[in-house]
Every structure is written in structure tokens, then in C-alpha cells.
C-alpha positions as a LaTeX table, in Angstrom:
\begin{tabular}{lrrr}
\hline
Residue & $x$ (\AA) & $y$ (\AA) & $z$ (\AA) \\
\hline
Met1 & $-106.66$ & $-49.24$ & 11.04 \\
Asn2 & $-107.98$ & $-49.10$ & 7.49 \\
Lys3 & $-105.51$ & $-50.30$ & 4.89 \\
Gln4 & $-107.01$ & $-47.79$ & 2.47 \\
Phe5 & $-105.22$ & $-44.98$ & 4.30 \\
Ser6 & $-101.77$ & $-46.52$ & 3.80 \\
Pro7 & $-101.41$ & $-45.67$ & 0.06 \\
Leu8 & $-102.90$ & $-42.22$ & 0.63 \\
Ile9 & $-100.46$ & $-41.49$ & 3.43 \\
Ala10 & $-97.57$ & $-42.85$ & 1.37 \\
Met11 & $-98.54$ & $-40.66$ & $-1.59$ \\
Ala12 & $-98.90$ & $-37.63$ & 0.67 \\
Ile13 & $-95.48$ & $-38.24$ & 2.24 \\
Ile14 & $-93.89$ & $-38.71$ & $-1.20$ \\
Cys15 & $-95.47$ & $-35.49$ & $-2.48$ \\
Ile16 & $-94.31$ & $-33.57$ & 0.60 \\
Ile17 & $-90.78$ & $-34.98$ & 0.30 \\
Glu18 & $-90.62$ & $-34.11$ & $-3.41$ \\
Leu19 & $-91.84$ & $-30.57$ & $-2.74$ \\
Trp20 & $-89.37$ & $-30.23$ & 0.14 \\
Leu21 & $-86.48$ & $-31.48$ & $-1.99$ \\
Asp22 & $-87.43$ & $-29.06$ & $-4.77$ \\
Ala23 & $-87.48$ & $-26.14$ & $-2.35$ \\
Ala24 & $-84.53$ & $-27.35$ & $-0.26$ \\
Ser25 & $-81.91$ & $-26.01$ & $-2.67$ \\
Ser26 & $-83.33$ & $-22.48$ & $-2.63$ \\
Leu27 & $-84.32$ & $-22.65$ & 1.04 \\
Lys28 & $-80.78$ & $-23.63$ & 2.05 \\
Lys29 & $-79.50$ & $-20.33$ & 0.68 \\
Asp30 & $-82.22$ & $-18.42$ & 2.57 \\
Phe31 & $-81.59$ & $-20.40$ & 5.78 \\
Val32 & $-77.84$ & $-19.74$ & 5.58 \\
Gly33 & $-78.49$ & $-16.03$ & 5.09 \\
Glu34 & $-81.04$ & $-15.90$ & 7.90 \\
Ala35 & $-78.73$ & $-17.93$ & 10.13 \\
Glu36 & $-75.98$ & $-15.36$ & 9.67 \\
Val37 & $-78.45$ & $-12.54$ & 10.41 \\
Leu38 & $-79.74$ & $-14.36$ & 13.51 \\
Lys39 & $-76.19$ & $-14.89$ & 14.73 \\
Leu40 & $-75.54$ & $-11.15$ & 14.43 \\
Gln41 & $-78.86$ & $-10.30$ & 16.12 \\
Leu42 & $-78.47$ & $-12.85$ & 18.93 \\
Ser43 & $-74.86$ & $-11.90$ & 19.63 \\
Pro44 & $-74.60$ & $-8.12$ & 19.12 \\
Lys45 & $-72.15$ & $-7.90$ & 22.01 \\
Asn46 & $-69.68$ & $-10.19$ & 20.24 \\
Ser47 & $-70.10$ & $-8.43$ & 16.89 \\
Ser48 & $-69.76$ & $-4.86$ & 18.17 \\
\hline
\end{tabular}
């Protein structure tokens, strides 16, 4: 295992986490909306 990869991996993980956190707030709204739609689509018998 090369120690040179450790800082690169750490930086990559940090960048990914930061991007995910930035998008999380807006994605949560989309996920909640899609979750509701999926619930209606997966359980049409219960809805209608």
C-alpha cells in the first residue's frame, strides 16, 4: 500500500462529502417528493 494514496483518497472523500452535503438539502426535498410518488405508485390498491 502506497502512503501517497492516503491523502488523495482523503481529499477525494472530503470533496465528495462536501458536494453531497451541498446537494443534500435540495435532494431531500426531491427524495421526499419522489418517495410520496413511489408510495402512490407501489400501493395503488390502498390509494384507490
